[in-house]
Amino acid sequence: MRRSLVVGNWKMNGNRGKSLGLLGDILAGLGEGAKADVGVCPPFVYLPEVGEALTGSSVLLGSQNVADQDEGAFTGEVSALMLKEFGCQLAIVGHSERRLIYGESSALVAARYAKALQHGLIPILCIGETLEERESERTFDVVGEQLDAVLHTAGVASLAKAVIAYEPVWAIGTGRTASTEQAQEVHSWIRARIAKLDANISESLQILYGGSVKPDNAAALFSMPDIDGGLIGGASLDANSFLKICHSA
Ligand code: PEP
């Protein structure tokens, strides 16, 4: 039985005070015995303080990216070793905003994924197609290529310690959510593809859905057999909405 996981991606929003305030409201509202595991991914600069505020809590701390190198002349990058120093447990890699706005290739994403794993961070590998790719019926080609890049670099066994987030680009921040059937179709396709390589890993792999998850659509999405929780952008910036989503999982 897979546990559910709900992760908030705060992106480049808020400030120091708002980040700590948001976290405080989330911690107060989550209470004991939440059924799902919960994580938050604040901007890099707030990781130390958010991490400190999470002391003693079961909420997981995550970064929004991770370097593909350990150290050196890589301006603007933050290594997995540095993230571990501040208590990070998760690292998002391959978010569509990184792939599409900053031109990160699947090969670079795979190298980031491998570095996260090497140093004991759980990578949340984001994969998903654009609207144009969906409309030209290339969804499975695109998602397959993004997945294969990681499988070739790190092998299927690496997925035992990783999470996948299926995030159709056309649903991110647009208010347009994939229908439960559309999301389930891709999630089950991903799981089946991995099952061909390793049935046990496929069965235990958490596959999150991301793309305009809100309190009013979360329960239906999370009720699908291959959807194991969500990666939440906009709605994770509002404690009440995020808490409702967490409680739906
Ligand atoms: C995201 O950016 O990962 C995301 C899912 O955003 P939103 O929930 O705002 O669509």
Coordinates of C-alpha atoms and ligand atoms in Angstrom, one line a residue:
M1 CA 0.0 0.0 0.0
R2 CA 1.5 3.3 -1.1
R3 CA 1.4 6.3 1.3
S4 CA 0.1 9.5 -0.1
L5 CA 2.4 12.5 -0.3
V6 CA 1.4 16.2 -0.8
V7 CA 4.2 18.7 -1.4
G8 CA 3.9 22.4 -1.7
N9 CA 6.1 24.2 -4.2
W10 CA 6.3 27.8 -3.1
K11 CA 8.3 28.8 -6.2
M12 CA 9.7 32.3 -6.0
N13 CA 6.9 33.7 -3.9
G14 CA 6.6 35.4 -0.5
N15 CA 9.4 36.8 1.7
R16 CA 11.0 35.7 4.9
G17 CA 8.1 36.7 7.2
K18 CA 5.4 35.3 4.9
S19 CA 7.3 32.0 4.5
L20 CA 7.6 31.5 8.2
G21 CA 4.0 32.6 8.7
L22 CA 2.7 30.2 6.1
L23 CA 4.6 27.4 7.6
G24 CA 3.3 28.2 11.1
D25 CA -0.3 28.1 9.8
I26 CA 0.4 24.8 8.0
L27 CA 1.9 23.2 11.1
A28 CA -0.9 24.5 13.3
G29 CA -3.6 23.1 10.9
L30 CA -2.0 19.8 10.1
G31 CA -2.3 18.4 13.7
E32 CA -1.4 14.9 14.6
G33 CA -2.1 11.8 12.6
A34 CA -2.5 13.3 9.1
K35 CA -2.9 10.4 6.7
A36 CA -0.7 11.8 4.0
D37 CA 3.0 12.7 4.3
V38 CA 3.4 16.4 3.7
G39 CA 6.4 18.4 2.4
V40 CA 7.2 22.1 1.6
C41 CA 9.7 23.5 -0.9
P42 CA 10.5 27.1 -0.1
P43 CA 12.9 29.3 -2.0
F44 CA 16.5 28.3 -1.3
V45 CA 17.3 31.3 0.9
Y46 CA 14.5 30.5 3.3
L47 CA 15.5 26.8 3.7
P48 CA 17.6 27.3 6.8
E49 CA 14.8 29.1 8.8
V50 CA 12.0 27.0 7.5
G51 CA 14.1 23.9 8.3
E52 CA 14.6 25.2 11.8
A53 CA 10.9 25.9 12.3
L54 CA 10.3 22.3 11.2
T55 CA 12.3 20.8 14.0
G56 CA 10.3 18.0 15.7
S57 CA 7.7 18.0 12.9
S58 CA 7.1 15.3 10.4
V59 CA 6.7 17.8 7.6
L60 CA 9.4 17.2 5.0
L61 CA 11.7 20.0 3.8
G62 CA 12.5 20.2 0.1
S63 CA 14.4 22.3 -2.4
Q64 CA 13.1 23.4 -5.7
N65 CA 16.2 22.2 -7.6
V66 CA 19.6 20.7 -6.9
A67 CA 23.0 21.0 -8.7
D68 CA 24.3 18.3 -10.9
Q69 CA 27.8 18.9 -9.3
D70 CA 29.1 18.7 -5.8
E71 CA 31.1 21.9 -5.6
G72 CA 33.1 24.4 -7.7
A73 CA 32.7 27.1 -10.3
F74 CA 29.0 26.7 -10.9
T75 CA 27.5 30.1 -10.3
G76 CA 23.9 30.2 -9.1
E77 CA 23.8 26.5 -8.3
V78 CA 23.2 24.8 -4.9
S79 CA 24.6 21.3 -4.2
A80 CA 22.9 18.4 -2.6
L81 CA 25.6 18.4 0.1
M82 CA 24.7 22.0 1.0
L83 CA 21.0 21.2 1.0
K84 CA 21.6 18.2 3.3
E85 CA 23.4 20.5 5.7
F86 CA 20.2 22.4 6.2
G87 CA 18.0 19.3 6.7
C88 CA 16.6 19.0 3.2
Q89 CA 15.0 15.6 2.5
L90 CA 13.4 16.2 -0.9
A91 CA 14.5 18.0 -4.1
I92 CA 12.3 18.8 -7.0
V93 CA 14.1 18.2 -10.4
G94 CA 12.9 18.9 -13.9
H95 CA 10.1 21.2 -13.0
S96 CA 8.6 22.4 -16.3
E97 CA 9.5 26.0 -15.4
R98 CA 13.2 24.8 -15.3
R99 CA 12.9 22.9 -18.5
L100 CA 11.0 25.5 -20.5
I101 CA 12.0 28.9 -19.1
Y102 CA 15.6 28.0 -18.3
G103 CA 16.2 25.4 -21.0
E104 CA 17.1 22.5 -18.8
S105 CA 17.5 19.4 -20.9
S106 CA 16.4 15.9 -19.9
A107 CA 20.1 14.9 -19.6
L108 CA 20.7 17.8 -17.2
V109 CA 17.6 16.9 -15.2
A110 CA 18.8 13.3 -15.0
A111 CA 22.2 14.4 -13.7
R112 CA 20.5 16.5 -11.0
Y113 CA 18.3 13.6 -10.1
A114 CA 21.4 11.3 -9.8
K115 CA 23.2 13.8 -7.6
A116 CA 20.2 14.2 -5.3
L117 CA 20.1 10.4 -4.8
Q118 CA 23.8 10.1 -4.4
H119 CA 23.6 12.4 -1.3
G120 CA 20.5 11.0 0.2
L121 CA 17.9 13.5 -1.1
I122 CA 14.7 12.1 -2.5
P123 CA 14.3 13.6 -6.0
I124 CA 10.8 14.5 -7.1
L125 CA 11.2 14.1 -10.8
C126 CA 8.7 16.3 -12.7
I127 CA 7.6 15.1 -16.2
G128 CA 4.8 16.3 -18.4
E129 CA 3.8 17.5 -21.8
T130 CA 2.9 20.9 -23.2
L131 CA -0.5 21.6 -24.7
E132 CA 0.9 21.5 -28.2
E133 CA 2.4 18.1 -27.5
R134 CA -0.9 16.8 -26.0
E135 CA -2.9 18.1 -29.0
S136 CA -0.5 16.5 -31.4
E137 CA -0.8 13.2 -29.5
R138 CA 2.8 13.1 -28.4
T139 CA 2.1 13.0 -24.6
F140 CA 3.4 9.5 -24.1
D141 CA 6.5 10.1 -26.4
V142 CA 7.4 13.2 -24.3
V143 CA 6.7 11.7 -20.9
G144 CA 8.6 8.5 -22.0
E145 CA 11.6 10.5 -23.2
Q146 CA 11.8 12.4 -19.9
L147 CA 11.5 9.2 -17.9
D148 CA 14.0 7.3 -20.0
A149 CA 16.7 10.0 -19.6
V150 CA 16.6 9.2 -15.8
L151 CA 16.4 5.5 -16.3
H152 CA 19.4 5.5 -18.6
T153 CA 21.4 7.6 -16.1
A154 CA 20.4 6.2 -12.8
G155 CA 18.7 2.9 -13.6
V156 CA 15.3 1.6 -12.6
A157 CA 16.5 0.7 -9.1
S158 CA 16.9 4.4 -8.4
L159 CA 13.1 4.8 -8.4
A160 CA 13.0 2.9 -5.1
K161 CA 14.2 6.1 -3.5
A162 CA 12.5 8.7 -5.7
V163 CA 9.1 10.2 -6.4
I164 CA 7.6 11.1 -9.8
A165 CA 5.3 14.0 -10.4
Y166 CA 3.3 14.0 -13.6
E167 CA 2.6 17.6 -14.3
P168 CA 1.0 18.4 -17.6
V169 CA 2.4 21.8 -18.5
W170 CA -0.9 23.1 -19.8
A171 CA -2.4 22.6 -16.3
I172 CA 0.3 24.3 -14.3
G173 CA -0.8 27.7 -12.9
T174 CA -3.6 27.9 -15.5
G175 CA -6.5 26.9 -13.4
R176 CA -7.1 24.2 -16.0
T177 CA -6.7 20.8 -14.3
A178 CA -6.4 17.5 -16.1
S179 CA -9.6 15.5 -15.7
T180 CA -9.3 12.6 -13.3
E181 CA -9.4 10.2 -16.3
Q182 CA -6.7 12.2 -18.2
A183 CA -4.4 12.2 -15.2
Q184 CA -5.0 8.5 -14.3
E185 CA -4.4 7.5 -17.9
V186 CA -0.8 9.0 -17.8
H187 CA -0.1 7.8 -14.3
S188 CA -1.0 4.2 -15.1
W189 CA 1.0 4.4 -18.3
I190 CA 4.1 5.6 -16.3
R191 CA 3.6 2.8 -13.8
A192 CA 3.2 0.2 -16.5
R193 CA 6.3 1.3 -18.3
I194 CA 8.3 1.0 -15.1
A195 CA 6.7 -2.4 -14.3
K196 CA 8.2 -3.8 -17.5
L197 CA 11.6 -3.1 -15.9
D198 CA 10.8 -3.9 -12.2
A199 CA 7.3 -4.8 -11.0
N200 CA 8.1 -4.3 -7.3
I201 CA 9.5 -0.8 -7.8
S202 CA 6.6 0.2 -10.0
E203 CA 4.1 -1.0 -7.4
S204 CA 5.7 0.9 -4.6
L205 CA 6.6 4.1 -6.5
Q206 CA 4.7 7.3 -5.5
I207 CA 3.4 9.1 -8.6
L208 CA 2.1 12.6 -7.7
Y209 CA -0.1 14.7 -9.9
G210 CA 0.5 18.4 -10.3
G211 CA -1.4 21.1 -12.2
S212 CA -3.9 23.4 -10.7
V213 CA -4.8 21.1 -7.8
K214 CA -7.3 23.0 -5.6
P215 CA -9.3 22.0 -2.5
D216 CA -12.3 21.3 -4.8
N217 CA -10.6 18.9 -7.2
A218 CA -8.0 17.3 -4.9
A219 CA -10.1 14.5 -3.5
A220 CA -11.3 13.3 -6.9
L221 CA -7.8 13.3 -8.3
F222 CA -6.3 11.5 -5.2
S223 CA -9.0 8.8 -5.4
M224 CA -7.6 7.5 -8.7
P225 CA -5.7 4.3 -8.3
D226 CA -2.4 5.5 -9.6
I227 CA -2.4 9.0 -8.2
D228 CA -0.5 9.0 -4.9
G229 CA -0.8 12.6 -3.9
G230 CA 0.1 16.0 -5.4
L231 CA 2.7 18.6 -6.1
I232 CA 0.9 21.8 -5.4
G233 CA 1.9 25.3 -6.7
G234 CA -0.5 28.2 -6.3
A235 CA -2.7 26.6 -3.7
S236 CA 0.2 25.8 -1.5
L237 CA 0.7 29.5 -0.8
D238 CA -2.6 29.7 1.1
A239 CA -2.5 27.6 4.3
N240 CA -6.2 26.9 4.3
S241 CA -6.2 25.6 0.7
F242 CA -3.1 23.6 1.2
L243 CA -4.4 22.0 4.4
K244 CA -7.7 21.1 2.7
I245 CA -5.7 19.4 -0.1
C246 CA -3.5 17.6 2.5
H247 CA -6.6 16.4 4.3
S248 CA -8.0 15.1 1.0
A249 CA -5.1 12.8 0.4
Ligands
PEP1 C1 3.6 23.3 -10.0 O1 4.2 24.3 -10.3 O2 4.3 22.3 -9.7 C2 2.2 23.3 -9.9 C3 1.6 22.2 -9.9 O3 1.6 24.6 -9.9 P1 0.0 24.9 -9.8 O4 -0.5 24.0 -8.7 O5 -0.1 26.3 -9.5 O6 -0.6 24.5 -11.1

